[in-house]
Amino acid sequence: MSVQDVYPEAKIRSAVVAGLFYPEEKQDITSELCSFGLESGTGARAAAVLAPHAAWNLSGAAAAAAFLRTTGRVPKKKGSSGVSQVVILGSVHNGPEQGLFVSDSDYFETPLGLLRVNKALCNDLISCSTLFELNDIPHLRDHSMEVLFPFVQYIFPEASIIPVLLGGSRPVLISALAKALRIVFEPIMENTLFVISTNAAVSENAEEAAEEAALFIRLVSEKEPKPLLDAFRRRKISACGAPVTAALLGSGLLGGRAVHSSPDSVICIKDEDTQSVYYYAGISFE
């Protein structure tokens, strides 16, 4: 019996890259996540993390390093304080769309089960600006969030999700997202985790890739959205999630949070087919 048979009226975004970017069997996913040391209640209490979205065999360890900094926020028991909703911010990769796209799905499927979309909070975001669209099309063909969903579901199995994709880097869109995040989530920060899906750098030149990754991490650590966006627009950095990162920083929700990024949470990979060099980093705000 399929998931759709069980929930015939629900809109379910199926797992598209399971078996390609990460394991497609529940047992294999659980085993791999366990191997990363992601045990609930044992880590820090990050309010937000930046995690990469390549295949797990390439960037999984960096993503795990970020999520490990959240595991201290697992609710001890049902109804207790801890993460009850996860805002997942990503960038449109496979299309020219410009805008802020909130998912219209009721659930996102992973090999671990279904992640419930928090429709009420999604609607609250949409009500903040006419620049938000309830549009699933960008979500249906984008992998950047899906690769991270199993981490969220494994650590916070009872949490709902609020998936938002940003297309482009227009200032008006970034400003609208920043304002909406503050309005909707400032009153419920105690129970909210922000996850930004982004790779740190990519270049055909190894030295340039290293410089871009180092600059991106430094700018994120400084928590100033304008220099981060300036570097992105001037192509000094190539981090795909720089615009959504700038929006979260611009919301003011992370003020006073310490930034954590250790050398062992940064991974460099060279693609032998394209000769491109990629950097993946796990970063947290605590």
PDB file of C-alpha atoms in Angstrom:
ATOM      1  CA  MET A   1       0.000   0.000   0.000  1.00  0.00           C
ATOM      2  CA  SER A   2       1.421   3.372  -1.008  1.00  0.00           C
ATOM      3  CA  VAL A   3       1.554   6.504   1.117  1.00  0.00           C
ATOM      4  CA  GLN A   4      -1.003   8.093  -1.204  1.00  0.00           C
ATOM      5  CA  ASP A   5      -3.374   5.186  -0.532  1.00  0.00           C
ATOM      6  CA  VAL A   6      -3.138   5.892   3.194  1.00  0.00           C
ATOM      7  CA  TYR A   7      -3.625   9.658   2.733  1.00  0.00           C
ATOM      8  CA  PRO A   8      -5.748   9.833  -0.443  1.00  0.00           C
ATOM      9  CA  GLU A   9      -6.715  13.494  -0.035  1.00  0.00           C
ATOM     10  CA  ALA A  10      -3.278  14.783   0.956  1.00  0.00           C
ATOM     11  CA  LYS A  11      -0.803  16.552  -1.308  1.00  0.00           C
ATOM     12  CA  ILE A  12       2.451  14.646  -0.857  1.00  0.00           C
ATOM     13  CA  ARG A  13       5.770  15.709  -2.326  1.00  0.00           C
ATOM     14  CA  SER A  14       7.489  12.385  -3.025  1.00  0.00           C
ATOM     15  CA  ALA A  15      11.172  11.764  -2.395  1.00  0.00           C
ATOM     16  CA  VAL A  16      12.836  12.375  -5.761  1.00  0.00           C
ATOM     17  CA  VAL A  17      16.562  11.844  -5.149  1.00  0.00           C
ATOM     18  CA  ALA A  18      16.401   8.987  -2.619  1.00  0.00           C
ATOM     19  CA  GLY A  19      18.736   6.286  -3.872  1.00  0.00           C
ATOM     20  CA  LEU A  20      20.792   8.896  -5.731  1.00  0.00           C
ATOM     21  CA  PHE A  21      21.825  11.503  -3.163  1.00  0.00           C
ATOM     22  CA  TYR A  22      21.098   9.462  -0.049  1.00  0.00           C
ATOM     23  CA  PRO A  23      19.898   5.919   0.802  1.00  0.00           C
ATOM     24  CA  GLU A  24      16.366   5.000  -0.240  1.00  0.00           C
ATOM     25  CA  GLU A  25      15.800   2.335   2.410  1.00  0.00           C
ATOM     26  CA  LYS A  26      14.803   3.283   5.954  1.00  0.00           C
ATOM     27  CA  GLN A  27      17.268   0.870   7.547  1.00  0.00           C
ATOM     28  CA  ASP A  28      20.173   2.202   5.475  1.00  0.00           C
ATOM     29  CA  ILE A  29      19.304   5.833   6.229  1.00  0.00           C
ATOM     30  CA  THR A  30      18.995   5.151   9.950  1.00  0.00           C
ATOM     31  CA  SER A  31      22.311   3.314   9.975  1.00  0.00           C
ATOM     32  CA  GLU A  32      24.113   6.132   8.173  1.00  0.00           C
ATOM     33  CA  LEU A  33      22.628   8.870  10.343  1.00  0.00           C
ATOM     34  CA  CYS A  34      23.528   6.885  13.440  1.00  0.00           C
ATOM     35  CA  SER A  35      27.096   6.572  12.155  1.00  0.00           C
ATOM     36  CA  PHE A  36      27.277  10.382  12.143  1.00  0.00           C
ATOM     37  CA  GLY A  37      26.680  10.379  15.911  1.00  0.00           C
ATOM     38  CA  LEU A  38      23.354  12.190  15.764  1.00  0.00           C
ATOM     39  CA  GLU A  39      21.954  11.111  19.112  1.00  0.00           C
ATOM     40  CA  SER A  40      19.196  13.275  20.541  1.00  0.00           C
ATOM     41  CA  GLY A  41      19.903  15.300  23.641  1.00  0.00           C
ATOM     42  CA  THR A  42      23.684  15.031  23.384  1.00  0.00           C
ATOM     43  CA  GLY A  43      24.660  18.120  21.379  1.00  0.00           C
ATOM     44  CA  ALA A  44      24.416  21.895  21.503  1.00  0.00           C
ATOM     45  CA  ARG A  45      21.264  23.996  21.203  1.00  0.00           C
ATOM     46  CA  ALA A  46      21.692  25.841  17.915  1.00  0.00           C
ATOM     47  CA  ALA A  47      18.947  28.211  16.786  1.00  0.00           C
ATOM     48  CA  ALA A  48      19.978  27.896  13.138  1.00  0.00           C
ATOM     49  CA  VAL A  49      22.303  25.845  10.955  1.00  0.00           C
ATOM     50  CA  LEU A  50      23.744  26.047   7.470  1.00  0.00           C
ATOM     51  CA  ALA A  51      24.145  22.622   5.875  1.00  0.00           C
ATOM     52  CA  PRO A  52      25.213  21.474   2.381  1.00  0.00           C
ATOM     53  CA  HIS A  53      23.053  19.549  -0.051  1.00  0.00           C
ATOM     54  CA  ALA A  54      25.292  17.387  -2.217  1.00  0.00           C
ATOM     55  CA  ALA A  55      25.092  13.595  -2.137  1.00  0.00           C
ATOM     56  CA  TRP A  56      25.649  12.267   1.353  1.00  0.00           C
ATOM     57  CA  ASN A  57      28.846  10.443   0.400  1.00  0.00           C
ATOM     58  CA  LEU A  58      30.286  13.870  -0.467  1.00  0.00           C
ATOM     59  CA  SER A  59      28.750  16.340   1.974  1.00  0.00           C
ATOM     60  CA  GLY A  60      26.916  14.204   4.520  1.00  0.00           C
ATOM     61  CA  ALA A  61      29.590  14.554   7.197  1.00  0.00           C
ATOM     62  CA  ALA A  62      29.499  18.364   6.941  1.00  0.00           C
ATOM     63  CA  ALA A  63      25.700  18.390   7.150  1.00  0.00           C
ATOM     64  CA  ALA A  64      25.854  16.067  10.149  1.00  0.00           C
ATOM     65  CA  ALA A  65      28.371  18.375  11.854  1.00  0.00           C
ATOM     66  CA  ALA A  66      25.815  21.187  11.586  1.00  0.00           C
ATOM     67  CA  PHE A  67      22.847  19.129  12.758  1.00  0.00           C
ATOM     68  CA  LEU A  68      24.837  17.717  15.661  1.00  0.00           C
ATOM     69  CA  ARG A  69      24.768  21.251  17.080  1.00  0.00           C
ATOM     70  CA  THR A  70      20.950  21.055  17.302  1.00  0.00           C
ATOM     71  CA  THR A  71      20.445  17.780  19.136  1.00  0.00           C
ATOM     72  CA  GLY A  72      20.318  19.398  22.570  1.00  0.00           C
ATOM     73  CA  ARG A  73      16.984  20.930  21.518  1.00  0.00           C
ATOM     74  CA  VAL A  74      15.110  17.651  21.152  1.00  0.00           C
ATOM     75  CA  PRO A  75      12.020  17.812  23.415  1.00  0.00           C
ATOM     76  CA  LYS A  76      12.492  15.551  26.428  1.00  0.00           C
ATOM     77  CA  LYS A  77       8.855  14.530  26.278  1.00  0.00           C
ATOM     78  CA  LYS A  78       5.796  15.423  24.268  1.00  0.00           C
ATOM     79  CA  GLY A  79       4.699  18.964  25.028  1.00  0.00           C
ATOM     80  CA  SER A  80       7.995  20.009  26.604  1.00  0.00           C
ATOM     81  CA  SER A  81      10.159  22.842  25.293  1.00  0.00           C
ATOM     82  CA  GLY A  82      12.313  22.083  22.297  1.00  0.00           C
ATOM     83  CA  VAL A  83      12.055  22.207  18.511  1.00  0.00           C
ATOM     84  CA  SER A  84       8.500  21.717  17.283  1.00  0.00           C
ATOM     85  CA  GLN A  85       8.863  23.394  13.874  1.00  0.00           C
ATOM     86  CA  VAL A  86      11.751  23.637  11.426  1.00  0.00           C
ATOM     87  CA  VAL A  87      11.957  26.439   8.873  1.00  0.00           C
ATOM     88  CA  ILE A  88      13.913  25.191   5.874  1.00  0.00           C
ATOM     89  CA  LEU A  89      15.232  27.874   3.529  1.00  0.00           C
ATOM     90  CA  GLY A  90      16.772  27.122   0.162  1.00  0.00           C
ATOM     91  CA  SER A  91      17.443  28.611  -3.253  1.00  0.00           C
ATOM     92  CA  VAL A  92      15.828  27.658  -6.553  1.00  0.00           C
ATOM     93  CA  HIS A  93      18.407  25.683  -8.529  1.00  0.00           C
ATOM     94  CA  ASN A  94      16.516  24.323 -11.528  1.00  0.00           C
ATOM     95  CA  GLY A  95      14.677  27.227 -13.046  1.00  0.00           C
ATOM     96  CA  PRO A  96      14.632  30.967 -13.739  1.00  0.00           C
ATOM     97  CA  GLU A  97      11.841  31.748 -11.277  1.00  0.00           C
ATOM     98  CA  GLN A  98      12.170  34.925  -9.244  1.00  0.00           C
ATOM     99  CA  GLY A  99      10.148  34.955  -6.061  1.00  0.00           C
ATOM    100  CA  LEU A 100       9.439  33.505  -2.638  1.00  0.00           C
ATOM    101  CA  PHE A 101       7.871  30.085  -2.978  1.00  0.00           C
ATOM    102  CA  VAL A 102       6.057  28.439  -0.080  1.00  0.00           C
ATOM    103  CA  SER A 103       5.185  24.783  -0.538  1.00  0.00           C
ATOM    104  CA  ASP A 104       1.549  23.868  -1.124  1.00  0.00           C
ATOM    105  CA  SER A 105       2.138  20.227  -0.119  1.00  0.00           C
ATOM    106  CA  ASP A 106       0.668  18.750   3.048  1.00  0.00           C
ATOM    107  CA  TYR A 107       3.585  16.368   3.539  1.00  0.00           C
ATOM    108  CA  PHE A 108       7.099  15.779   2.247  1.00  0.00           C
ATOM    109  CA  GLU A 109       7.961  12.116   1.931  1.00  0.00           C
ATOM    110  CA  THR A 110      11.302  10.628   2.974  1.00  0.00           C
ATOM    111  CA  PRO A 111      12.328   6.983   3.415  1.00  0.00           C
ATOM    112  CA  LEU A 112      11.791   7.596   7.146  1.00  0.00           C
ATOM    113  CA  GLY A 113       8.135   8.509   6.626  1.00  0.00           C
ATOM    114  CA  LEU A 114       6.221  11.752   6.179  1.00  0.00           C
ATOM    115  CA  LEU A 115       7.206  15.232   7.308  1.00  0.00           C
ATOM    116  CA  ARG A 116       4.142  17.358   7.983  1.00  0.00           C
ATOM    117  CA  VAL A 117       4.082  20.836   6.486  1.00  0.00           C
ATOM    118  CA  ASN A 118       2.907  23.417   9.023  1.00  0.00           C
ATOM    119  CA  LYS A 119       0.193  24.996   6.907  1.00  0.00           C
ATOM    120  CA  ALA A 120      -0.742  27.574   9.541  1.00  0.00           C
ATOM    121  CA  LEU A 121       2.772  29.020   9.746  1.00  0.00           C
ATOM    122  CA  CYS A 122       3.131  28.860   5.959  1.00  0.00           C
ATOM    123  CA  ASN A 123      -0.045  30.924   5.656  1.00  0.00           C
ATOM    124  CA  ASP A 124       1.276  33.370   8.246  1.00  0.00           C
ATOM    125  CA  LEU A 125       4.361  33.927   6.084  1.00  0.00           C
ATOM    126  CA  ILE A 126       2.272  34.404   2.960  1.00  0.00           C
ATOM    127  CA  SER A 127       0.118  36.987   4.728  1.00  0.00           C
ATOM    128  CA  CYS A 128       3.208  39.129   5.385  1.00  0.00           C
ATOM    129  CA  SER A 129       3.803  40.091   1.754  1.00  0.00           C
ATOM    130  CA  THR A 130       2.293  39.721  -1.702  1.00  0.00           C
ATOM    131  CA  LEU A 131       5.762  38.638  -2.860  1.00  0.00           C
ATOM    132  CA  PHE A 132       5.178  35.204  -1.325  1.00  0.00           C
ATOM    133  CA  GLU A 133       3.589  32.577  -3.565  1.00  0.00           C
ATOM    134  CA  LEU A 134       1.932  29.307  -2.603  1.00  0.00           C
ATOM    135  CA  ASN A 135       3.630  27.374  -5.393  1.00  0.00           C
ATOM    136  CA  ASP A 136       4.857  23.792  -5.331  1.00  0.00           C
ATOM    137  CA  ILE A 137       6.418  23.678  -8.786  1.00  0.00           C
ATOM    138  CA  PRO A 138       9.885  24.913  -7.694  1.00  0.00           C
ATOM    139  CA  HIS A 139       9.757  22.506  -4.730  1.00  0.00           C
ATOM    140  CA  LEU A 140       8.860  19.505  -6.886  1.00  0.00           C
ATOM    141  CA  ARG A 141      12.030  19.720  -8.942  1.00  0.00           C
ATOM    142  CA  ASP A 142      14.532  20.986  -6.358  1.00  0.00           C
ATOM    143  CA  HIS A 143      16.755  18.600  -4.404  1.00  0.00           C
ATOM    144  CA  SER A 144      18.458  21.025  -2.037  1.00  0.00           C
ATOM    145  CA  MET A 145      15.938  20.691   0.783  1.00  0.00           C
ATOM    146  CA  GLU A 146      15.125  17.034   0.242  1.00  0.00           C
ATOM    147  CA  VAL A 147      18.711  15.985   0.937  1.00  0.00           C
ATOM    148  CA  LEU A 148      18.412  17.501   4.434  1.00  0.00           C
ATOM    149  CA  PHE A 149      14.906  16.309   5.331  1.00  0.00           C
ATOM    150  CA  PRO A 150      16.083  12.950   6.743  1.00  0.00           C
ATOM    151  CA  PHE A 151      18.403  14.774   9.176  1.00  0.00           C
ATOM    152  CA  VAL A 152      15.455  16.841  10.406  1.00  0.00           C
ATOM    153  CA  GLN A 153      13.162  13.835  10.656  1.00  0.00           C
ATOM    154  CA  TYR A 154      15.716  11.640  12.409  1.00  0.00           C
ATOM    155  CA  ILE A 155      16.516  14.210  15.103  1.00  0.00           C
ATOM    156  CA  PHE A 156      13.076  15.834  15.440  1.00  0.00           C
ATOM    157  CA  PRO A 157      10.544  13.170  14.394  1.00  0.00           C
ATOM    158  CA  GLU A 158       7.564  15.109  15.776  1.00  0.00           C
ATOM    159  CA  ALA A 159       8.470  18.473  14.252  1.00  0.00           C
ATOM    160  CA  SER A 160       6.580  20.095  11.393  1.00  0.00           C
ATOM    161  CA  ILE A 161       8.362  21.889   8.556  1.00  0.00           C
ATOM    162  CA  ILE A 162       7.991  25.234   6.798  1.00  0.00           C
ATOM    163  CA  PRO A 163       9.791  24.936   3.414  1.00  0.00           C
ATOM    164  CA  VAL A 164      10.538  28.184   1.561  1.00  0.00           C
ATOM    165  CA  LEU A 165      12.530  28.568  -1.651  1.00  0.00           C
ATOM    166  CA  LEU A 166      13.956  31.885  -2.839  1.00  0.00           C
ATOM    167  CA  GLY A 167      14.341  32.399  -6.557  1.00  0.00           C
ATOM    168  CA  GLY A 168      16.937  35.027  -7.441  1.00  0.00           C
ATOM    169  CA  SER A 169      18.558  37.606  -5.203  1.00  0.00           C
ATOM    170  CA  ARG A 170      16.492  40.759  -5.711  1.00  0.00           C
ATOM    171  CA  PRO A 171      16.774  43.052  -2.667  1.00  0.00           C
ATOM    172  CA  VAL A 172      12.995  43.391  -2.397  1.00  0.00           C
ATOM    173  CA  LEU A 173      12.628  39.607  -2.069  1.00  0.00           C
ATOM    174  CA  ILE A 174      15.364  39.295   0.536  1.00  0.00           C
ATOM    175  CA  SER A 175      13.909  42.180   2.514  1.00  0.00           C
ATOM    176  CA  ALA A 176      10.405  40.697   2.384  1.00  0.00           C
ATOM    177  CA  LEU A 177      11.665  37.315   3.557  1.00  0.00           C
ATOM    178  CA  ALA A 178      13.679  38.859   6.392  1.00  0.00           C
ATOM    179  CA  LYS A 179      10.699  40.885   7.600  1.00  0.00           C
ATOM    180  CA  ALA A 180       8.296  37.940   7.394  1.00  0.00           C
ATOM    181  CA  LEU A 181      10.634  35.622   9.288  1.00  0.00           C
ATOM    182  CA  ARG A 182      10.890  38.136  12.093  1.00  0.00           C
ATOM    183  CA  ILE A 183       7.146  38.794  12.287  1.00  0.00           C
ATOM    184  CA  VAL A 184       6.126  35.138  12.266  1.00  0.00           C
ATOM    185  CA  PHE A 185       8.883  33.441  14.237  1.00  0.00           C
ATOM    186  CA  GLU A 186      10.163  35.955  16.779  1.00  0.00           C
ATOM    187  CA  PRO A 187       7.363  35.041  19.238  1.00  0.00           C
ATOM    188  CA  ILE A 188       8.082  31.296  18.891  1.00  0.00           C
ATOM    189  CA  MET A 189      11.879  31.204  18.622  1.00  0.00           C
ATOM    190  CA  GLU A 190      12.102  28.866  21.610  1.00  0.00           C
ATOM    191  CA  ASN A 191      10.460  26.123  19.551  1.00  0.00           C
ATOM    192  CA  THR A 192      11.834  26.979  16.108  1.00  0.00           C
ATOM    193  CA  LEU A 193      14.926  25.772  14.268  1.00  0.00           C
ATOM    194  CA  PHE A 194      16.128  27.411  11.045  1.00  0.00           C
ATOM    195  CA  VAL A 195      17.928  25.303   8.458  1.00  0.00           C
ATOM    196  CA  ILE A 196      19.574  26.920   5.439  1.00  0.00           C
ATOM    197  CA  SER A 197      20.500  24.602   2.599  1.00  0.00           C
ATOM    198  CA  THR A 198      23.671  25.861   0.925  1.00  0.00           C
ATOM    199  CA  ASN A 199      27.001  24.728  -0.393  1.00  0.00           C
ATOM    200  CA  ALA A 200      29.965  26.923   0.508  1.00  0.00           C
ATOM    201  CA  ALA A 201      31.766  27.304  -2.827  1.00  0.00           C
ATOM    202  CA  VAL A 202      32.370  25.859  -6.278  1.00  0.00           C
ATOM    203  CA  SER A 203      35.016  26.765  -8.838  1.00  0.00           C
ATOM    204  CA  GLU A 204      37.086  25.128 -11.548  1.00  0.00           C
ATOM    205  CA  ASN A 205      40.110  26.704  -9.858  1.00  0.00           C
ATOM    206  CA  ALA A 206      41.071  25.039  -6.580  1.00  0.00           C
ATOM    207  CA  GLU A 207      42.650  28.170  -5.115  1.00  0.00           C
ATOM    208  CA  GLU A 208      39.623  30.300  -5.969  1.00  0.00           C
ATOM    209  CA  ALA A 209      37.270  27.726  -4.459  1.00  0.00           C
ATOM    210  CA  ALA A 210      39.241  27.737  -1.210  1.00  0.00           C
ATOM    211  CA  GLU A 211      39.258  31.544  -1.086  1.00  0.00           C
ATOM    212  CA  GLU A 212      35.524  31.757  -1.800  1.00  0.00           C
ATOM    213  CA  ALA A 213      34.677  29.202   0.880  1.00  0.00           C
ATOM    214  CA  ALA A 214      36.836  30.969   3.460  1.00  0.00           C
ATOM    215  CA  LEU A 215      35.272  34.336   2.589  1.00  0.00           C
ATOM    216  CA  PHE A 216      31.744  32.930   2.772  1.00  0.00           C
ATOM    217  CA  ILE A 217      32.345  31.380   6.191  1.00  0.00           C
ATOM    218  CA  ARG A 218      33.922  34.613   7.457  1.00  0.00           C
ATOM    219  CA  LEU A 219      31.051  36.774   6.198  1.00  0.00           C
ATOM    220  CA  VAL A 220      28.476  34.437   7.730  1.00  0.00           C
ATOM    221  CA  SER A 221      30.393  34.554  11.009  1.00  0.00           C
ATOM    222  CA  GLU A 222      30.251  38.357  10.969  1.00  0.00           C
ATOM    223  CA  LYS A 223      26.439  38.133  10.691  1.00  0.00           C
ATOM    224  CA  GLU A 224      26.137  41.219   8.480  1.00  0.00           C
ATOM    225  CA  PRO A 225      23.788  40.646   5.527  1.00  0.00           C
ATOM    226  CA  LYS A 226      24.945  43.545   3.331  1.00  0.00           C
ATOM    227  CA  PRO A 227      28.619  42.508   2.921  1.00  0.00           C
ATOM    228  CA  LEU A 228      27.455  38.938   2.291  1.00  0.00           C
ATOM    229  CA  LEU A 229      25.100  40.027  -0.479  1.00  0.00           C
ATOM    230  CA  ASP A 230      27.657  42.422  -1.944  1.00  0.00           C
ATOM    231  CA  ALA A 231      30.193  39.593  -2.199  1.00  0.00           C
ATOM    232  CA  PHE A 232      27.593  37.334  -3.834  1.00  0.00           C
ATOM    233  CA  ARG A 233      26.537  39.929  -6.399  1.00  0.00           C
ATOM    234  CA  ARG A 234      30.148  40.779  -7.223  1.00  0.00           C
ATOM    235  CA  ARG A 235      30.816  37.040  -7.618  1.00  0.00           C
ATOM    236  CA  LYS A 236      33.400  37.034  -4.880  1.00  0.00           C
ATOM    237  CA  ILE A 237      31.541  34.065  -3.402  1.00  0.00           C
ATOM    238  CA  SER A 238      29.538  31.336  -5.122  1.00  0.00           C
ATOM    239  CA  ALA A 239      27.551  29.931  -2.180  1.00  0.00           C
ATOM    240  CA  CYS A 240      24.117  29.219  -3.647  1.00  0.00           C
ATOM    241  CA  GLY A 241      22.380  29.965  -0.358  1.00  0.00           C
ATOM    242  CA  ALA A 242      23.978  33.363   0.236  1.00  0.00           C
ATOM    243  CA  PRO A 243      20.728  35.291  -0.486  1.00  0.00           C
ATOM    244  CA  VAL A 244      18.577  33.251   1.934  1.00  0.00           C
ATOM    245  CA  THR A 245      21.370  33.416   4.502  1.00  0.00           C
ATOM    246  CA  ALA A 246      21.355  37.202   4.151  1.00  0.00           C
ATOM    247  CA  ALA A 247      17.590  37.210   4.679  1.00  0.00           C
ATOM    248  CA  LEU A 248      17.839  35.223   7.909  1.00  0.00           C
ATOM    249  CA  LEU A 249      20.673  37.430   9.148  1.00  0.00           C
ATOM    250  CA  GLY A 250      18.674  40.505   8.172  1.00  0.00           C
ATOM    251  CA  SER A 251      15.698  39.307  10.203  1.00  0.00           C
ATOM    252  CA  GLY A 252      17.603  40.033  13.402  1.00  0.00           C
ATOM    253  CA  LEU A 253      16.511  36.693  14.872  1.00  0.00           C
ATOM    254  CA  LEU A 254      20.091  35.511  15.348  1.00  0.00           C
ATOM    255  CA  GLY A 255      21.403  38.587  17.140  1.00  0.00           C
ATOM    256  CA  GLY A 256      23.625  37.667  20.053  1.00  0.00           C
ATOM    257  CA  ARG A 257      24.110  34.105  18.803  1.00  0.00           C
ATOM    258  CA  ALA A 258      27.651  32.769  18.607  1.00  0.00           C
ATOM    259  CA  VAL A 259      28.690  31.247  15.277  1.00  0.00           C
ATOM    260  CA  HIS A 260      30.293  27.810  15.343  1.00  0.00           C
ATOM    261  CA  SER A 261      32.294  26.390  12.435  1.00  0.00           C
ATOM    262  CA  SER A 262      35.200  24.035  13.001  1.00  0.00           C
ATOM    263  CA  PRO A 263      37.803  22.852  10.461  1.00  0.00           C
ATOM    264  CA  ASP A 264      36.451  19.297  10.622  1.00  0.00           C
ATOM    265  CA  SER A 265      33.031  20.558   9.466  1.00  0.00           C
ATOM    266  CA  VAL A 266      34.471  21.820   6.161  1.00  0.00           C
ATOM    267  CA  ILE A 267      34.935  19.354   3.300  1.00  0.00           C
ATOM    268  CA  CYS A 268      36.667  19.873  -0.056  1.00  0.00           C
ATOM    269  CA  ILE A 269      35.784  17.593  -2.976  1.00  0.00           C
ATOM    270  CA  LYS A 270      37.070  17.625  -6.550  1.00  0.00           C
ATOM    271  CA  ASP A 271      34.748  16.340  -9.260  1.00  0.00           C
ATOM    272  CA  GLU A 272      37.020  14.392 -11.573  1.00  0.00           C
ATOM    273  CA  ASP A 273      34.522  14.576 -14.437  1.00  0.00           C
ATOM    274  CA  THR A 274      34.061  18.355 -14.459  1.00  0.00           C
ATOM    275  CA  GLN A 275      37.302  19.226 -12.642  1.00  0.00           C
ATOM    276  CA  SER A 276      35.261  21.551 -10.427  1.00  0.00           C
ATOM    277  CA  VAL A 277      36.214  21.911  -6.775  1.00  0.00           C
ATOM    278  CA  TYR A 278      33.420  22.038  -4.201  1.00  0.00           C
ATOM    279  CA  TYR A 279      33.472  23.147  -0.581  1.00  0.00           C
ATOM    280  CA  TYR A 280      30.837  22.013   1.894  1.00  0.00           C
ATOM    281  CA  ALA A 281      30.555  23.470   5.388  1.00  0.00           C
ATOM    282  CA  GLY A 282      28.428  22.921   8.458  1.00  0.00           C
ATOM    283  CA  ILE A 283      27.807  26.156  10.389  1.00  0.00           C
ATOM    284  CA  SER A 284      25.625  26.807  13.422  1.00  0.00           C
ATOM    285  CA  PHE A 285      24.299  29.792  15.371  1.00  0.00           C
ATOM    286  CA  GLU A 286      24.089  29.032  19.084  1.00  0.00           C
TER     287      GLU A 286
END
